[in-house]
């Protein structure tokens, strides 16, 4: 299997993962990129705007959506993955199916992004270990609309993710290949999501890289006008990207790459200012 690594982003600056959903019904961008050339144009634009890797998914995780067959999932995503890899663009595959992960790995993706953290398909650990690729384990108690009870959501998520890591290591996945994701919105309400963000350093301190996927999610709706289109949530998302960076996140998964890029530019400049410690000259 040939593997392409994500391009390293600038020092300490989080990687930007641009979202490319090839789905007729994804909650925020469903149906827009089901034509191959539209998908490639959008992915290329995200790379030009600063994305380090493009996350290609064919199955919607929207509440109430039906599971896809592997054949249908492959039919949707493989032409896009092949074309992006041919253009030397780093790609991750967003899938809960080990057969899809294996096919995408053969096609040259750099990363496997599994929102179920290996719980939806028990073969996933074996396949991930075989590919040797980076693997994103999201916290998952079931599909988005699952009602879950937490004692302390941050501690519970951290402990459950650690269990997933331990299981993946038994399968032979190298610890340095594992990236953790709190799984915002997956069996979590707004309060859970904000606790996970506000206490993100409790996850980053586990020692694995951490990815944050807040982009356009429903818990951001109260921050924008009523009935605003989901793209209105891009400004709050970009602020979350900068705050996630400050909490030590390795990466952020977003729809609006340019807005997050700008937010991370501000974060970098802010930190450079802190490090150099020089007060600007009067009038500068
Ligand atoms: N969220 C969605 C899909 N895939 N992958 C990761 N690693 N983390 C997430 O939070 C995540 C994901 C659902 O959102 P979308 O429909 O906007 O892609």
XYZ file of C-alpha atoms and ligand atoms in Angstrom:
302
model
C 0.000 0.000 0.000
C 1.455 3.367 -0.858
C 1.014 5.989 1.804
C 1.101 9.720 1.474
C 1.781 11.736 4.579
C -0.035 14.936 5.373
C 2.186 17.915 4.686
C 3.592 19.192 7.947
C 1.959 22.443 8.923
C 3.978 25.340 10.268
C 5.592 24.900 13.677
C 2.997 24.172 16.328
C 0.226 25.588 14.201
C -2.612 23.057 14.101
C -3.202 21.148 10.901
C -6.301 22.228 9.010
C -8.442 19.373 7.757
C -10.861 20.557 5.066
C -14.203 18.732 4.985
C -15.422 17.206 1.726
C -18.711 15.398 2.210
C -19.843 13.480 -0.863
C -23.302 12.900 0.534
C -26.771 13.834 -0.609
C -27.853 14.629 2.958
C -24.981 15.846 5.157
C -26.423 18.430 7.516
C -24.317 21.382 6.483
C -23.139 20.828 2.927
C -25.194 17.864 1.739
C -25.542 17.358 -1.981
C -23.172 20.107 -3.055
C -20.214 17.992 -4.059
C -21.751 14.843 -5.495
C -20.366 15.626 -8.982
C -16.707 14.659 -9.303
C -15.530 17.935 -10.815
C -17.388 20.018 -8.201
C -15.781 17.938 -5.457
C -12.284 18.353 -6.936
C -12.758 22.092 -7.478
C -13.877 22.527 -3.879
C -11.025 20.392 -2.488
C -8.463 22.316 -4.551
C -9.886 25.617 -3.288
C -9.594 24.375 0.307
C -5.934 23.446 -0.270
C -5.267 26.892 -1.765
C -6.954 28.444 1.277
C -4.581 26.575 3.591
C -5.926 23.052 4.193
C -3.189 20.532 4.989
C -5.389 17.527 4.353
C -8.806 16.889 2.796
C -11.216 14.614 4.675
C -13.386 12.735 2.183
C -16.538 11.069 3.487
C -19.494 9.417 1.770
C -21.717 8.570 4.721
C -23.713 11.203 6.546
C -23.652 11.068 10.328
C -26.665 13.333 10.534
C -29.234 12.294 13.173
C -31.580 9.666 11.756
C -29.578 9.012 8.563
C -29.467 5.434 7.254
C -26.245 3.419 7.185
C -24.735 3.090 3.708
C -23.606 -0.137 2.097
C -19.852 -0.352 1.567
C -20.454 -0.559 -2.209
C -22.403 2.688 -2.229
C -19.840 4.369 -0.005
C -17.006 3.316 -2.329
C -18.974 4.421 -5.388
C -19.289 7.896 -3.889
C -15.809 8.488 -2.553
C -13.258 6.448 -4.507
C -13.238 8.528 -7.727
C -12.678 11.658 -5.616
C -9.958 10.064 -3.490
C -8.123 8.751 -6.571
C -8.224 12.125 -8.293
C -7.006 14.022 -5.209
C -4.177 11.546 -4.618
C -3.220 11.866 -8.313
C -2.967 15.625 -7.737
C -0.657 15.017 -4.770
C -3.185 16.311 -2.253
C -3.077 14.659 1.186
C -6.366 12.879 1.875
C -8.012 11.257 4.854
C -10.991 8.944 4.512
C -13.947 9.491 6.839
C -15.425 6.009 7.261
C -16.659 3.572 9.876
C -16.147 0.608 7.502
C -12.898 -1.341 7.510
C -13.390 -2.467 3.881
C -13.692 1.177 2.814
C -10.635 2.105 4.885
C -8.639 -0.688 3.184
C -9.687 0.413 -0.305
C -8.870 4.049 0.465
C -5.480 3.032 1.872
C -4.735 1.130 -1.344
C -5.603 4.295 -3.262
C -3.025 6.280 -1.248
C -4.832 8.145 1.540
C -2.671 9.408 4.413
C -5.123 8.919 7.244
C -8.197 6.967 8.348
C -10.836 8.993 10.200
C -13.317 6.782 12.035
C -16.034 8.609 13.988
C -16.877 5.358 15.765
C -13.292 4.828 16.963
C -13.403 1.204 15.794
C -16.688 0.379 17.527
C -18.907 0.221 14.427
C -16.737 -2.353 12.626
C -14.667 -4.689 14.757
C -12.292 -5.403 11.844
C -11.144 -1.780 11.780
C -8.212 -2.257 14.190
C -6.756 -5.091 12.130
C -7.042 -3.121 8.895
C -5.619 0.081 10.376
C -2.654 -1.841 11.778
C -2.036 -3.403 8.350
C -2.061 -0.043 6.584
C 0.322 1.604 9.077
C -1.549 4.882 8.495
C -2.525 7.606 10.948
C -5.858 6.775 12.589
C -8.333 9.198 14.136
C -10.295 7.685 17.014
C -13.382 9.749 17.806
C -15.302 9.309 21.006
C -18.514 7.462 20.171
C -21.394 6.077 22.164
C -23.504 5.550 19.032
C -24.944 7.713 16.235
C -25.391 11.477 16.732
C -28.907 11.205 18.151
C -27.991 8.594 20.797
C -28.897 9.859 24.257
C -25.946 9.176 26.512
C -25.511 9.757 30.224
C -22.136 10.967 31.480
C -20.948 11.375 35.059
C -18.342 13.902 33.996
C -18.327 14.113 30.228
C -14.668 15.168 29.945
C -13.383 12.434 32.245
C -15.667 9.824 30.692
C -14.613 10.758 27.144
C -10.939 10.741 28.119
C -11.167 7.336 29.830
C -13.213 5.779 27.005
C -10.767 7.117 24.404
C -7.874 5.643 26.384
C -9.618 2.256 26.236
C -9.978 2.577 22.481
C -6.270 3.426 22.197
C -5.353 0.385 24.305
C -7.462 -1.883 22.080
C -5.937 -0.428 18.913
C -2.447 -1.024 20.278
C -3.375 -4.687 20.877
C -4.350 -4.863 17.187
C -0.875 -3.575 16.350
C -1.584 0.092 15.669
C 1.432 2.199 16.658
C 0.589 4.742 19.413
C 2.212 7.571 17.449
C -0.260 6.915 14.613
C -3.296 7.555 16.822
C -5.106 10.891 16.942
C -7.902 11.447 19.473
C -11.102 13.374 18.816
C -13.732 14.222 21.470
C -16.513 13.509 18.943
C -18.426 16.762 19.452
C -22.146 16.302 18.832
C -21.980 12.499 18.824
C -24.302 11.494 21.682
C -23.470 14.847 23.293
C -25.599 17.906 23.894
C -24.447 21.519 23.731
C -23.366 21.574 27.363
C -21.274 18.424 26.872
C -19.632 19.934 23.786
C -18.730 23.182 25.573
C -17.293 21.284 28.530
C -15.167 19.208 26.166
C -13.897 22.366 24.476
C -13.407 24.376 27.653
C -11.458 21.524 29.230
C -9.723 20.382 26.019
C -6.338 20.450 27.741
C -7.509 17.405 29.763
C -7.564 15.534 26.447
C -4.407 17.010 24.947
C -2.561 16.046 28.150
C -3.224 12.346 27.433
C -0.223 12.504 25.093
C -1.812 11.664 21.736
C -2.460 14.264 19.072
C -5.980 15.723 19.364
C -8.308 16.781 16.545
C -11.348 19.014 17.117
C -14.416 18.840 14.857
C -16.794 21.640 15.833
C -17.423 23.052 12.377
C -20.990 24.242 11.765
C -22.374 21.869 14.379
C -25.815 22.423 15.886
C -24.515 23.556 19.271
C -23.222 26.723 17.558
C -26.729 27.699 16.378
C -27.517 29.894 19.428
C -24.462 32.026 18.562
C -25.874 33.164 15.202
C -29.243 34.674 14.214
C -32.268 32.353 14.229
C -32.725 30.428 10.963
C -29.321 31.583 9.674
C -27.774 29.176 7.141
C -25.229 26.773 8.637
C -22.386 28.698 6.912
C -23.091 31.522 9.403
C -21.525 29.224 11.980
C -18.130 29.557 10.263
C -17.086 32.604 12.323
C -17.759 30.872 15.676
C -16.002 27.794 14.246
C -12.907 29.847 13.399
C -12.756 31.247 16.933
C -12.971 27.688 18.266
C -10.044 26.773 15.972
C -7.862 29.443 17.598
C -8.929 28.458 21.106
C -8.332 24.783 20.303
C -4.847 25.733 19.126
C -4.258 27.505 22.428
C -5.334 24.335 24.269
C -2.761 22.271 22.377
C -4.911 20.692 19.652
C -2.981 19.075 16.829
C -5.649 19.790 14.238
C -9.085 21.145 13.428
C -11.630 19.729 10.967
C -13.515 22.556 9.240
C -15.710 23.508 6.301
C -14.471 27.110 5.933
C -10.716 26.736 5.647
C -10.013 30.431 4.941
C -11.742 31.596 8.132
C -9.877 29.064 10.265
C -6.618 29.893 8.497
C -7.121 33.581 9.407
C -7.935 32.675 13.006
C -4.811 30.511 13.247
C -2.702 33.302 11.686
C -3.892 35.569 14.485
C -3.162 32.870 17.059
C 0.378 32.404 15.653
C 1.090 36.143 15.587
C -0.253 36.469 19.132
C 2.071 33.721 20.316
C 5.051 35.163 18.433
C 4.354 38.442 20.211
C 4.297 36.652 23.542
C 7.543 34.798 22.803
C 9.568 37.769 21.561
C 8.262 39.897 24.404
C 9.245 43.125 22.634
C 6.888 46.036 23.213
C 5.972 47.727 19.890
C 7.519 51.181 19.356
C 5.212 54.143 19.884
C 3.279 54.831 16.688
C 4.052 51.356 15.261
N -17.905 15.108 12.564
C -18.598 14.726 11.474
C -18.049 13.830 10.558
N -16.794 13.354 10.720
N -14.795 13.272 11.963
C -14.087 13.642 13.036
N -12.832 13.163 13.213
N -14.585 14.498 13.975
C -15.842 15.015 13.879
O -16.239 15.783 14.768
C -16.642 14.641 12.758
C -16.068 13.752 11.808
C -19.987 15.263 11.264
O -19.948 16.554 10.716
P -20.062 16.878 9.110
O -21.380 16.318 8.641
O -19.988 18.356 9.006
O -18.932 16.231 8.381
